[in-house]
PDB file of C-alpha atoms in Angstrom:
ATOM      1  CA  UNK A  85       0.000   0.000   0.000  1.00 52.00           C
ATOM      2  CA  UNK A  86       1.307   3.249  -1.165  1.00 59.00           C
ATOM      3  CA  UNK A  87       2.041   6.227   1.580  1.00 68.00           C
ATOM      4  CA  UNK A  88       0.519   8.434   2.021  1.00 69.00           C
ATOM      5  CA  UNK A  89      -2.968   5.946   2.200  1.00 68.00           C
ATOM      6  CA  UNK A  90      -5.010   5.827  -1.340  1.00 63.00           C
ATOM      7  CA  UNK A  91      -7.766   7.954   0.028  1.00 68.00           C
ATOM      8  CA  UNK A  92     -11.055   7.276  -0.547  1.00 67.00           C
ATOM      9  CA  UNK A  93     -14.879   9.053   0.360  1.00 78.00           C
ATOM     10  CA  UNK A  94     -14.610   7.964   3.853  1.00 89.00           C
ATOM     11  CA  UNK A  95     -12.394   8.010   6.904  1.00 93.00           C
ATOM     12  CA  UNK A  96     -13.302   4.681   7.538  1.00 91.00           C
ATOM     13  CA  UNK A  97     -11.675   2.945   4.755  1.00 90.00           C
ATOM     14  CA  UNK A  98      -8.128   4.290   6.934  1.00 92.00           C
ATOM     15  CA  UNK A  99      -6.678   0.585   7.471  1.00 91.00           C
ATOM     16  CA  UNK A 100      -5.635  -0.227  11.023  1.00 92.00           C
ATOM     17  CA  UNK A 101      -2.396  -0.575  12.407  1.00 95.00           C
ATOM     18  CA  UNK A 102      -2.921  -4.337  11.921  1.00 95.00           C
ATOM     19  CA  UNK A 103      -3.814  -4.631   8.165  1.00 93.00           C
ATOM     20  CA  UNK A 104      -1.017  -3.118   7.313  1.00 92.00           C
ATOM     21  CA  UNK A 105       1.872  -5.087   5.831  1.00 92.00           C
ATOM     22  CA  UNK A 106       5.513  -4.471   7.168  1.00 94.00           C
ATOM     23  CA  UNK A 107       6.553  -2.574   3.667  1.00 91.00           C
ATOM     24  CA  UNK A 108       3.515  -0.337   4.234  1.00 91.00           C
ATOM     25  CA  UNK A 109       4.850   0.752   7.466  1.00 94.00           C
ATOM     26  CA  UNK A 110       8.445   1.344   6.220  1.00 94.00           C
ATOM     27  CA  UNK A 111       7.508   3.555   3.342  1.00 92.00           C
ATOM     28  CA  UNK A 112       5.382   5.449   6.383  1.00 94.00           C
ATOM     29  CA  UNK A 113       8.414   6.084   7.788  1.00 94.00           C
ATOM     30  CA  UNK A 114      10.462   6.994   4.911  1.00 92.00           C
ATOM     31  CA  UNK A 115       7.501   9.274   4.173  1.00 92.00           C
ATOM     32  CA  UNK A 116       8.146  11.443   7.842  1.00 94.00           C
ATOM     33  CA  UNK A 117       4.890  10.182   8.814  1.00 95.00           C
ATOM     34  CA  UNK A 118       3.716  11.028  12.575  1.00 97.00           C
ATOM     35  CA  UNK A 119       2.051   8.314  14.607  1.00 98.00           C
ATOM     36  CA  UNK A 120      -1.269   8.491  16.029  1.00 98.00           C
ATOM     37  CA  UNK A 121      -1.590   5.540  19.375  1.00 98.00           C
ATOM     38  CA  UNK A 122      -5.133   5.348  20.288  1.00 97.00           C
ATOM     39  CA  UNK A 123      -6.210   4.545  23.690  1.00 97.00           C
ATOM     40  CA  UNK A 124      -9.207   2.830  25.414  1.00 97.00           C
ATOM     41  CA  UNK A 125     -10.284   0.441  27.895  1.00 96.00           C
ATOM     42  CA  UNK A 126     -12.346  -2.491  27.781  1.00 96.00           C
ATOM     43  CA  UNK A 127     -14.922  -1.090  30.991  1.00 95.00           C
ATOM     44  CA  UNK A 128     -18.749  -1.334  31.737  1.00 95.00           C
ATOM     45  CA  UNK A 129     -20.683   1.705  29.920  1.00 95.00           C
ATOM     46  CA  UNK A 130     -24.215   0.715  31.803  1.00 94.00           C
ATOM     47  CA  UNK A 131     -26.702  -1.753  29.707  1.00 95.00           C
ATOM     48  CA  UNK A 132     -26.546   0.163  26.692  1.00 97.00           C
ATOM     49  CA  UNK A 133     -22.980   0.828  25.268  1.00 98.00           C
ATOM     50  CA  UNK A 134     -20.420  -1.944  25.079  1.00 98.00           C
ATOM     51  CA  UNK A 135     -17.296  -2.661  26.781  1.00 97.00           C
ATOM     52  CA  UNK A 136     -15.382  -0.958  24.103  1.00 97.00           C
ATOM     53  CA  UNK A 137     -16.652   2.169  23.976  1.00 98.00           C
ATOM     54  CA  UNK A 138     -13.527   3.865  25.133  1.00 97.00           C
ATOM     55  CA  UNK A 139     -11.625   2.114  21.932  1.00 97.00           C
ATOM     56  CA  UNK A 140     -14.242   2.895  19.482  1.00 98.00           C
ATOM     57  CA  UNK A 141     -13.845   6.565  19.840  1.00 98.00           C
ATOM     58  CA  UNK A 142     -10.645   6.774  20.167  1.00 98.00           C
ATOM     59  CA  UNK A 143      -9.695   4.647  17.280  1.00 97.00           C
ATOM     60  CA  UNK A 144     -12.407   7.270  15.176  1.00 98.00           C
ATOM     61  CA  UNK A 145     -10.525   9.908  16.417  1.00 98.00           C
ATOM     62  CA  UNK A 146      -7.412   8.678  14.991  1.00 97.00           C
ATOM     63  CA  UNK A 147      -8.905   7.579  11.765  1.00 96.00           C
ATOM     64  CA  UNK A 148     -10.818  10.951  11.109  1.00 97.00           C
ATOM     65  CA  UNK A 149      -7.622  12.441  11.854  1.00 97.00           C
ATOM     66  CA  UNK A 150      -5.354  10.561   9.281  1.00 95.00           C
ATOM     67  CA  UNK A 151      -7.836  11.196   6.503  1.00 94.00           C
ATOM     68  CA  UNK A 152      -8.167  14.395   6.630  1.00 95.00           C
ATOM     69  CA  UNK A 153      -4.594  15.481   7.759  1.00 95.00           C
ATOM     70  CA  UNK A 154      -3.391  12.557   4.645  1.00 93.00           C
ATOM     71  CA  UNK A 155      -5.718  14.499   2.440  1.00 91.00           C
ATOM     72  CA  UNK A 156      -3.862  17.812   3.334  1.00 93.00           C
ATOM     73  CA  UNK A 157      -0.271  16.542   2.688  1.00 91.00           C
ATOM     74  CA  UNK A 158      -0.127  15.756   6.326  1.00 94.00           C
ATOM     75  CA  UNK A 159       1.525  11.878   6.471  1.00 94.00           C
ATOM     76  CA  UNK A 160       0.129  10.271   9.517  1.00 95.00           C
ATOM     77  CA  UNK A 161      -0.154   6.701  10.618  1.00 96.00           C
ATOM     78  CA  UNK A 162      -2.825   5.314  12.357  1.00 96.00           C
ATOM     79  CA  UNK A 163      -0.771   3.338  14.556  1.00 97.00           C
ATOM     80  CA  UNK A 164      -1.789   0.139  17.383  1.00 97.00           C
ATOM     81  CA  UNK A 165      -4.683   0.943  19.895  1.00 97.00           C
ATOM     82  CA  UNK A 166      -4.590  -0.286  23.104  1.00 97.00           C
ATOM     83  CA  UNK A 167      -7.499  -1.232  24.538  1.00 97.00           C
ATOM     84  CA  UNK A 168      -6.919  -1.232  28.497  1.00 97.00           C
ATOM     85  CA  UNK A 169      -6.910   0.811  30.981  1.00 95.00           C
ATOM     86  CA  UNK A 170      -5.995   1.408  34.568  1.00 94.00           C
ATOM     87  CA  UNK A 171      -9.800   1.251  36.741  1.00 90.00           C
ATOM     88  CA  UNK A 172     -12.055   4.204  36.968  1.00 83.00           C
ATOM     89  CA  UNK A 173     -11.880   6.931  39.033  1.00 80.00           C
ATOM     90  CA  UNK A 174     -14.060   6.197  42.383  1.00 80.00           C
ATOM     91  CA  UNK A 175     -15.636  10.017  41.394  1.00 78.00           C
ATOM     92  CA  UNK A 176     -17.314   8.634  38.217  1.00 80.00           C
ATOM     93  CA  UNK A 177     -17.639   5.069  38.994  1.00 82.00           C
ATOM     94  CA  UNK A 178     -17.998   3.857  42.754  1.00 79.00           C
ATOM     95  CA  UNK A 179     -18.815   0.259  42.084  1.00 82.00           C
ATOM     96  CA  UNK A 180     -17.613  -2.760  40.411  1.00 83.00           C
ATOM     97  CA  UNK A 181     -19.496  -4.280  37.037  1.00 91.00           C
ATOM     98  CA  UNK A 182     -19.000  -7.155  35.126  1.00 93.00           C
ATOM     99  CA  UNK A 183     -17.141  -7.638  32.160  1.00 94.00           C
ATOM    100  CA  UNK A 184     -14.933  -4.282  33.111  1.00 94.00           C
ATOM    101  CA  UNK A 185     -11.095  -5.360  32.381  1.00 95.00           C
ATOM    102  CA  UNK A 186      -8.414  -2.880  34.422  1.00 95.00           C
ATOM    103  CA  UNK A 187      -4.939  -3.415  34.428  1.00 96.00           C
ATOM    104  CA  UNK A 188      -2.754  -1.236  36.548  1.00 96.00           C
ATOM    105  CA  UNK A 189      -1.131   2.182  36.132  1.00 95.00           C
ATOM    106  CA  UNK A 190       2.496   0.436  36.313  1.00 97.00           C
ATOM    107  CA  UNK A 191       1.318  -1.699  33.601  1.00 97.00           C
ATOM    108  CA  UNK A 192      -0.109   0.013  31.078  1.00 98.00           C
ATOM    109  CA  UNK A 193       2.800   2.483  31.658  1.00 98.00           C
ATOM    110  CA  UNK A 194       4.947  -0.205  30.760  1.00 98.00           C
ATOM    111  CA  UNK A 195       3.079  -1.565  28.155  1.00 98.00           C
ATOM    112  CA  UNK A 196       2.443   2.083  26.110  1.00 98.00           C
ATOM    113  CA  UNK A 197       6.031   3.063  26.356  1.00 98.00           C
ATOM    114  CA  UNK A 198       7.440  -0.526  25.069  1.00 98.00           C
ATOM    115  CA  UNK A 199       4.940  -0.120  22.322  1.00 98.00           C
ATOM    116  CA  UNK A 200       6.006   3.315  21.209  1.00 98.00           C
ATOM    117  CA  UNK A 201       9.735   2.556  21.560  1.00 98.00           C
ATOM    118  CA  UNK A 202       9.160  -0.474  19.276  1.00 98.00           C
ATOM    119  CA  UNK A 203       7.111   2.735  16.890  1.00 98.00           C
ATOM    120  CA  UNK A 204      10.346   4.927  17.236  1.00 98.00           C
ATOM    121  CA  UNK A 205      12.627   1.954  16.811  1.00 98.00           C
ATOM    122  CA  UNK A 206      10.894   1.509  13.111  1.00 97.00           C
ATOM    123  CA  UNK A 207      12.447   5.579  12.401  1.00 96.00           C
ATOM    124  CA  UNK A 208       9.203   7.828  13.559  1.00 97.00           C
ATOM    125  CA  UNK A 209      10.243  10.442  14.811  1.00 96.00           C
ATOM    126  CA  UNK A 210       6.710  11.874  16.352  1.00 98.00           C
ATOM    127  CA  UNK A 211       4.130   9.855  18.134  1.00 98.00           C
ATOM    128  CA  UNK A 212       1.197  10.810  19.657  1.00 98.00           C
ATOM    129  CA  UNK A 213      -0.870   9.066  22.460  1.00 98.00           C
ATOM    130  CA  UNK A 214      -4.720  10.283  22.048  1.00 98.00           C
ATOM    131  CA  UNK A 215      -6.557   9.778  25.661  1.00 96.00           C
ATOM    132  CA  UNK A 216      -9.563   8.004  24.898  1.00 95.00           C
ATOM    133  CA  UNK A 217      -9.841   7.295  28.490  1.00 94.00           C
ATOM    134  CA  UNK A 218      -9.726   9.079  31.471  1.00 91.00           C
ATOM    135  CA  UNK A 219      -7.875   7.387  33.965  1.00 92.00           C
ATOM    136  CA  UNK A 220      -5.281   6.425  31.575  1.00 95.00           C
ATOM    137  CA  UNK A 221      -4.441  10.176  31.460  1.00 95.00           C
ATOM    138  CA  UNK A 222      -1.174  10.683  33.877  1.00 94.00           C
ATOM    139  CA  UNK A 223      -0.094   7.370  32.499  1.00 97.00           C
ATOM    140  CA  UNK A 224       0.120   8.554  29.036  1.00 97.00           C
ATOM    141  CA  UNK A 225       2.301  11.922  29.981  1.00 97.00           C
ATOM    142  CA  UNK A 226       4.646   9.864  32.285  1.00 98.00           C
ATOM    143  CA  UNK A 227       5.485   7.764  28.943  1.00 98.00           C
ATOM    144  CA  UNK A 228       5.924  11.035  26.607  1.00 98.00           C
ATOM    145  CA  UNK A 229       8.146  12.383  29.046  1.00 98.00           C
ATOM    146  CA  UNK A 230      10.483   9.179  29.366  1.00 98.00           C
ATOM    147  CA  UNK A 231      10.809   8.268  25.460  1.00 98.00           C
ATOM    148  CA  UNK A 232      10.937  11.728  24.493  1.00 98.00           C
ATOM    149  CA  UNK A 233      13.442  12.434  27.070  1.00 98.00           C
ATOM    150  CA  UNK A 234      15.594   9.159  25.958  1.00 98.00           C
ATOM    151  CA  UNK A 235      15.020   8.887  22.590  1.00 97.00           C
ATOM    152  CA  UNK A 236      15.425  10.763  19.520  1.00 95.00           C
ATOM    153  CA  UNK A 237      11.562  11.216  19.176  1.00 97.00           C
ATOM    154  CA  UNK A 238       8.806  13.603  20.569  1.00 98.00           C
ATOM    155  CA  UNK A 239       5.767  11.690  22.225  1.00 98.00           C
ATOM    156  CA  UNK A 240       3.172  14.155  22.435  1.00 98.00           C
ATOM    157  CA  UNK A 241      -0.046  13.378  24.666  1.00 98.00           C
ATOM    158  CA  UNK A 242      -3.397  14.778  22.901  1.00 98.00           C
ATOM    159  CA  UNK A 243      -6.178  14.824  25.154  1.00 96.00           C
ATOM    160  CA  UNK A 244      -9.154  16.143  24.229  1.00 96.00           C
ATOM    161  CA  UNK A 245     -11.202  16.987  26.860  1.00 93.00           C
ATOM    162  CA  UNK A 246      -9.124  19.795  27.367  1.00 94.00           C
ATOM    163  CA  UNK A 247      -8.906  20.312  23.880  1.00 94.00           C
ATOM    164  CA  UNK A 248     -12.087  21.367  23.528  1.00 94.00           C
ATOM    165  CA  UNK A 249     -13.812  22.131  26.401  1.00 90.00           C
ATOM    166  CA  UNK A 250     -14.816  25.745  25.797  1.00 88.00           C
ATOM    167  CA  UNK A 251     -16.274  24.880  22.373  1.00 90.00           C
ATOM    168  CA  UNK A 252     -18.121  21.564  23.561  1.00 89.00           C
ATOM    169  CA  UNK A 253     -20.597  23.507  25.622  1.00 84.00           C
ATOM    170  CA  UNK A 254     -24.282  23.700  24.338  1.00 87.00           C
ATOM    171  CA  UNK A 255     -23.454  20.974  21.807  1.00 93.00           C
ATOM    172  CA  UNK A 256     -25.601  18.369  23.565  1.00 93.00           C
ATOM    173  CA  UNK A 257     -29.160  18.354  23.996  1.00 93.00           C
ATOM    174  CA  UNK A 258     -29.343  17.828  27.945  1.00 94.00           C
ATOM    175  CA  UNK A 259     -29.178  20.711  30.234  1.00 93.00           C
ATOM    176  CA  UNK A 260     -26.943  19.012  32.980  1.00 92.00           C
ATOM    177  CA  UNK A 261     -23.260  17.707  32.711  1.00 90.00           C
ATOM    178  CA  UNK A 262     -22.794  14.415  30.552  1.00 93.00           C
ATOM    179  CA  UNK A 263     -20.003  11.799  32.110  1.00 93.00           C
ATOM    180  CA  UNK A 264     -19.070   8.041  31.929  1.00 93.00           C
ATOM    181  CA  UNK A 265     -21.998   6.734  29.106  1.00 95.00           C
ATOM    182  CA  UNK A 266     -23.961   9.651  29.512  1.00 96.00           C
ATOM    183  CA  UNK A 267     -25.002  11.951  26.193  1.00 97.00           C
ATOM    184  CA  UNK A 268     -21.797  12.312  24.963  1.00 97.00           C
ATOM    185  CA  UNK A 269     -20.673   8.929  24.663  1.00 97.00           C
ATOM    186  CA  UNK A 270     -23.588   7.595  23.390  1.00 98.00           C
ATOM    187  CA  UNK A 271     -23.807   9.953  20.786  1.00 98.00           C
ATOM    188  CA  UNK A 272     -20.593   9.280  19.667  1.00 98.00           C
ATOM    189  CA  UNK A 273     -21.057   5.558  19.477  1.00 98.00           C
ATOM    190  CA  UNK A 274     -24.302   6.066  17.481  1.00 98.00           C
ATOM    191  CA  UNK A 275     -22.180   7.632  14.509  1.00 98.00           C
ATOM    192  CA  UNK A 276     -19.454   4.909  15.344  1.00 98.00           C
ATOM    193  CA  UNK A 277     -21.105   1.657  15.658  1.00 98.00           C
ATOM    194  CA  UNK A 278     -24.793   2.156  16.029  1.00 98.00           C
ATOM    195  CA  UNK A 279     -26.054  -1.377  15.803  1.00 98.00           C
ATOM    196  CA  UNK A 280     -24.055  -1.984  19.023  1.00 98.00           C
ATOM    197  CA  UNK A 281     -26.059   0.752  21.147  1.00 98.00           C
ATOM    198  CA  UNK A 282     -29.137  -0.430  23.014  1.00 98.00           C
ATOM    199  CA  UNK A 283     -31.026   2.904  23.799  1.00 96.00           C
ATOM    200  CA  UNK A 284     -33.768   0.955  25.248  1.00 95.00           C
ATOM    201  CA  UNK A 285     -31.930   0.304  27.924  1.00 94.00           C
ATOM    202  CA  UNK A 286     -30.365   3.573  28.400  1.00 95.00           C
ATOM    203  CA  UNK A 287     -30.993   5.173  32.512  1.00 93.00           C
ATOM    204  CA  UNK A 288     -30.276   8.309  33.457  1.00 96.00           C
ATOM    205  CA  UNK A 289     -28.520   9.154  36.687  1.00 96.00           C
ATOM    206  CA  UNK A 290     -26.728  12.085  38.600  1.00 95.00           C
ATOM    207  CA  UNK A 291     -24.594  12.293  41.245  1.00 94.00           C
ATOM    208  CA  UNK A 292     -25.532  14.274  44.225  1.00 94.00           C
ATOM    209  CA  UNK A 293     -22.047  17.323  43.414  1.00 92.00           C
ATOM    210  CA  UNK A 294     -21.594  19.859  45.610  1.00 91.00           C
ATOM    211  CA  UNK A 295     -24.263  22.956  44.890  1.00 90.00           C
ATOM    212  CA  UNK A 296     -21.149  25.224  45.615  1.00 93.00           C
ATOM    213  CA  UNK A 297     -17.933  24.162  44.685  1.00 92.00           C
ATOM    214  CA  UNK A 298     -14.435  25.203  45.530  1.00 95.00           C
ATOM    215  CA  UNK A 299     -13.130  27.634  41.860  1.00 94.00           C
ATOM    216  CA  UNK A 300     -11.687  25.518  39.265  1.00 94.00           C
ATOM    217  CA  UNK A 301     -13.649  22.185  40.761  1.00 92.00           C
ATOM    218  CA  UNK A 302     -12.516  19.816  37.647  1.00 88.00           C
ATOM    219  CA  UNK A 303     -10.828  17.194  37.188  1.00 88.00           C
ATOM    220  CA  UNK A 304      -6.831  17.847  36.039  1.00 89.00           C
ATOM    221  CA  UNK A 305      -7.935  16.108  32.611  1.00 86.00           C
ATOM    222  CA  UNK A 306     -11.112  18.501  32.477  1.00 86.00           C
ATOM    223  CA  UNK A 307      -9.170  21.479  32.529  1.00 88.00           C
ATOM    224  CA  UNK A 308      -9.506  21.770  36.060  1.00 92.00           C
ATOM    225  CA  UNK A 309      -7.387  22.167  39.252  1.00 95.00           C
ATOM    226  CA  UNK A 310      -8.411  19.342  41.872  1.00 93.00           C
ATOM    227  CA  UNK A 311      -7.235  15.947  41.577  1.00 91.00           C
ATOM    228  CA  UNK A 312     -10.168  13.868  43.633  1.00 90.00           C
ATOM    229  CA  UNK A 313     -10.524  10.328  42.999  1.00 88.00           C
ATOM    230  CA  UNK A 314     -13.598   9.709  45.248  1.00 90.00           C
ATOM    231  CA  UNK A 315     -16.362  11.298  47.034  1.00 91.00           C
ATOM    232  CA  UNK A 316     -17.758  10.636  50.324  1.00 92.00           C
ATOM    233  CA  UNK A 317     -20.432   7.283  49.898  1.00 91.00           C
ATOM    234  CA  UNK A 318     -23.782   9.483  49.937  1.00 93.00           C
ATOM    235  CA  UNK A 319     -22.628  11.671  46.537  1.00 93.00           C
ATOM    236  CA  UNK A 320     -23.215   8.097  44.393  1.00 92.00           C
ATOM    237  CA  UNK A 321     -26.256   7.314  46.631  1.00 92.00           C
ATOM    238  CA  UNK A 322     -28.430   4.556  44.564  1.00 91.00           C
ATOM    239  CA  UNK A 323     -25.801   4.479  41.950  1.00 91.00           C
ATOM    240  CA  UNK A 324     -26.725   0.953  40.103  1.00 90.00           C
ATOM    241  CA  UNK A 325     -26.177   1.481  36.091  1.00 90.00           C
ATOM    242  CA  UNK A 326     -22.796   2.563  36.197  1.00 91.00           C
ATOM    243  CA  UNK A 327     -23.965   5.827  33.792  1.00 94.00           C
ATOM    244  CA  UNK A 328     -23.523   9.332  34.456  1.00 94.00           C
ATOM    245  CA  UNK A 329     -25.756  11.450  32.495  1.00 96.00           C
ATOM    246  CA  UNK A 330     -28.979  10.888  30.105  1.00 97.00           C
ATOM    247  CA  UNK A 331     -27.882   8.907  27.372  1.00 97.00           C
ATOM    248  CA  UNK A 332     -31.296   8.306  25.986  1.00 96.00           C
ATOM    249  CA  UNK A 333     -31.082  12.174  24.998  1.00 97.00           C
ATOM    250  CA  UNK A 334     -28.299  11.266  22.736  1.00 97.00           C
ATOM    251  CA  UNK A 335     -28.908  11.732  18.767  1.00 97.00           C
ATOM    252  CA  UNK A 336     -26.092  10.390  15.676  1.00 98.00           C
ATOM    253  CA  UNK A 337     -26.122  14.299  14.591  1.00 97.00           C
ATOM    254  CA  UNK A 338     -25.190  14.869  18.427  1.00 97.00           C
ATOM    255  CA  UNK A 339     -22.197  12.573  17.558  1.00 98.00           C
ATOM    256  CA  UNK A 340     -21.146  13.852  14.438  1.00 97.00           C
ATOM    257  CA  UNK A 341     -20.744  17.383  15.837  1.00 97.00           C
ATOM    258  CA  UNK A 342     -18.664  16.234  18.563  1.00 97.00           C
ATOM    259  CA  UNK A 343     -16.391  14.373  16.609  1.00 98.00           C
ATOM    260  CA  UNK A 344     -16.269  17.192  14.110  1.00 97.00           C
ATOM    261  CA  UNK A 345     -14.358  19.694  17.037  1.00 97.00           C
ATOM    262  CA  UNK A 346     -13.042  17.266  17.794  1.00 98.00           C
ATOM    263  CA  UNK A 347     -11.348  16.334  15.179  1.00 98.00           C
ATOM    264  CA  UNK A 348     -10.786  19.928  14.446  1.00 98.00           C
ATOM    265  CA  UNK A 349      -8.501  20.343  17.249  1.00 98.00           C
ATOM    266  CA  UNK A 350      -7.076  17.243  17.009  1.00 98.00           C
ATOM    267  CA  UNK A 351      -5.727  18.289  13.200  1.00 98.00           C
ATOM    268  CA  UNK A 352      -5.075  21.698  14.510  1.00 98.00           C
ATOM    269  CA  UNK A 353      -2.389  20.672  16.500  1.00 98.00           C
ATOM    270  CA  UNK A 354      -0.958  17.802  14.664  1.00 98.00           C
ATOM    271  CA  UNK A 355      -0.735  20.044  11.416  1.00 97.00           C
ATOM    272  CA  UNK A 356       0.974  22.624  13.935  1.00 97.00           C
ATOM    273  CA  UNK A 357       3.665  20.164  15.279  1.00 97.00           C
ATOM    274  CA  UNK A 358       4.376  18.457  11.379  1.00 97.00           C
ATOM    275  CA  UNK A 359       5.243  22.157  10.932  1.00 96.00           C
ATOM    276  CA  UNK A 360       7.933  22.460  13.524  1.00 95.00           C
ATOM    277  CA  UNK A 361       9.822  19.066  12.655  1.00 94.00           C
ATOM    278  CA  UNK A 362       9.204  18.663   8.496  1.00 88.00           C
ATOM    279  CA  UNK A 363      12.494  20.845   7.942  1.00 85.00           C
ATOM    280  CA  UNK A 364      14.618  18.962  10.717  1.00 87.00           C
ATOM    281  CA  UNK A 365      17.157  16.992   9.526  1.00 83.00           C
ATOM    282  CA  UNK A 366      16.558  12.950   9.993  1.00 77.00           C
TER     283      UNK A 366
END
C-alpha cells in the first residue's frame, strides 16, 4: 500500500495498524509520517454501550484524523490501539461491574512506552498518544516524558477533553453535565457503531455534586485544578447502572458534531507540530 494511504470518500476505509503489511509501514516512515496511538479500555458503559466504547472513539478519532490530515499533505499513521486501561476513578464510577477489564497504572505504563519505543525503533520520529480514556491520562504523559526524554523522538499526549472544552458547551441536547456513558458517549457511538447501542436500555442518573464548589472544581484532565478520585459514599447514593448522564437524549447528529471539534482540534495541533519538525534533519 502506497504512503501516504489511497484515500477514498470515507475516513473509515483508513486501514488499522494491523492490516497493514511491514513494507507499508516502512515507506510510512520513509515518508516522515507522525504516529497516532489510540487509547481505550475495555470497561462497563451501563446496559446500553459496550465494553469498548472507550476504543471505538478513540480509534475514530485517529482515523478521522489521518484522513483528513493525509488528504492535506499531512503523512500520519494510524498506529496500534490499546485497549486497556488502569480502573475508573471512584468520582465517576464507585462500584464494580461485570465484564470491566483494568490493568494497573504500572502496567499500562509499561506496556504504552514498550509499544512506542518499538514505533520509534521503526524511524518515527513523532508519536502521539490520544486519551480516549480518562484514567489512563497521567499514564500517558509519564510515557511522553520518558521516550521523548531518551530517545530521539517527541511523544506528544493529545487529550481532548481539554482540547475542547470551551467549544463543547451547548453541543448536547441535555441541560446538565454528561459523564461516563452519559449523552456524549452515546452519541458518539451512534455515529461509530450504532447497531451496538441499546437505547432501550439507556438510565439516566446524577450524582448528588456539591451545589457550591471550591473555583476551578474539575478534574486535572477537564481542565480543572483538583485531583479527587472519590467522594464521600452518599454523593453516588443509589448508583446501580454505572452511567452518568442521560444517554437516551443522545442523537447520531449529536455525535457527528462532537467528533467534528473534535477532530478539528485534534488536526489543529498535529498540522501545527508536522510544521515544527518537516524541515529537521533525519
Amino acid at each position: 500500500m502506497p504512503f501516504p494511504y489511497i484515500l477514498t470518500d470515507s475516513h473509515r476505509d483508513i486501514p488499522l495498524y494491523e492490516e497493514l503489511t511491514s513494507p507499508d509501514v516502512a515507506a510510512a516512515a520513509a515518508a516522515g509520517a507522525h504516529v497516532i496511538i489510540s487509547t481505550g479500555a475495555t470497561e462497563q458503559h451501563g446496559g446500553h454501550l459496550p465494553l469498548g466504547t472507550d476504543t471505538y472513539q478513540c480509534l475514530e478519532f485517529a482515523k478521522r484524523a489521518a484522513y483528513d490530515l493525509n488528504k492535506a499533505g499531512v503523512p500520519v499513521l494510524v498506529g496500534p490501539s490499546i485497549p486497556f486501561g488502569p480502573s475508573p476513578l471512584l468520582t465517576e464510577s464507585p462500584k464494580v461491574f461485570a465484564g470491566t477489564i483494568n490493568v494497573s497504572p504500572e502496567t499500562l505504563r509499561r506496556l504504552t512506552e514498550e509499544v512506542v519505543r518499538e514505533i520509534v525503533s521503526h524511524g518515527f520520529r513523532v508519536v502521539y498518544l490520544i486519551c480516549g480514556h480518562a484514567e489512563s491520562d497521567p499514564v500517558l504523559q509519564l510515557v511522553a516524558k520518558a521516550v521523548s526524554e531518551t530517545t530521539d523522538a517527541s511523544v506528544l499526549t493529545l487529550q481532548w477533553l481539554v482540547g475542547i472544552r470551551e467549544k463543547y458547551k451547548g453541543v448536547m441536547r441535555s441541560p446538565r453535565p454528561q459523564s461516563h456513558a452519559g449523552e456524549g458517549e452515546t452519541a458518539r457511538m451512534l455515529v461509530t457503531a450504532p447497531h451496538l447501542v441499546r437505547l432501550g436500555e439507556a438510565a439516566s442518573y446524577h450524582p448528588s455534586l456539591p451545589t457550591d464548589p471550591a473555583p476551578e472544581d474539575r478534574a486535572p484532565y477537564l481542565g480543572g485544578a483538583i485531583g479527587r478520585y472519590k467522594y464521600p459514599p452518599h454523593v453516588f447514593a443509589n448508583f446501580e447502572d454505572g452511567i452518568w448522564g442521560d444517554p437516551a437524549n443522545a442523537t447520531a447528529e449529536v455525535g457527528e458534531t462532537s467528533y467534528r471539534l473534535i477532530n478539528d482540534w485534534l488536526c489543529e495541533a498535529i498540522r501545527k507540530e508536522y510544521a515544527l519538525w518537516k524541515d529537521v534533519p533525519r
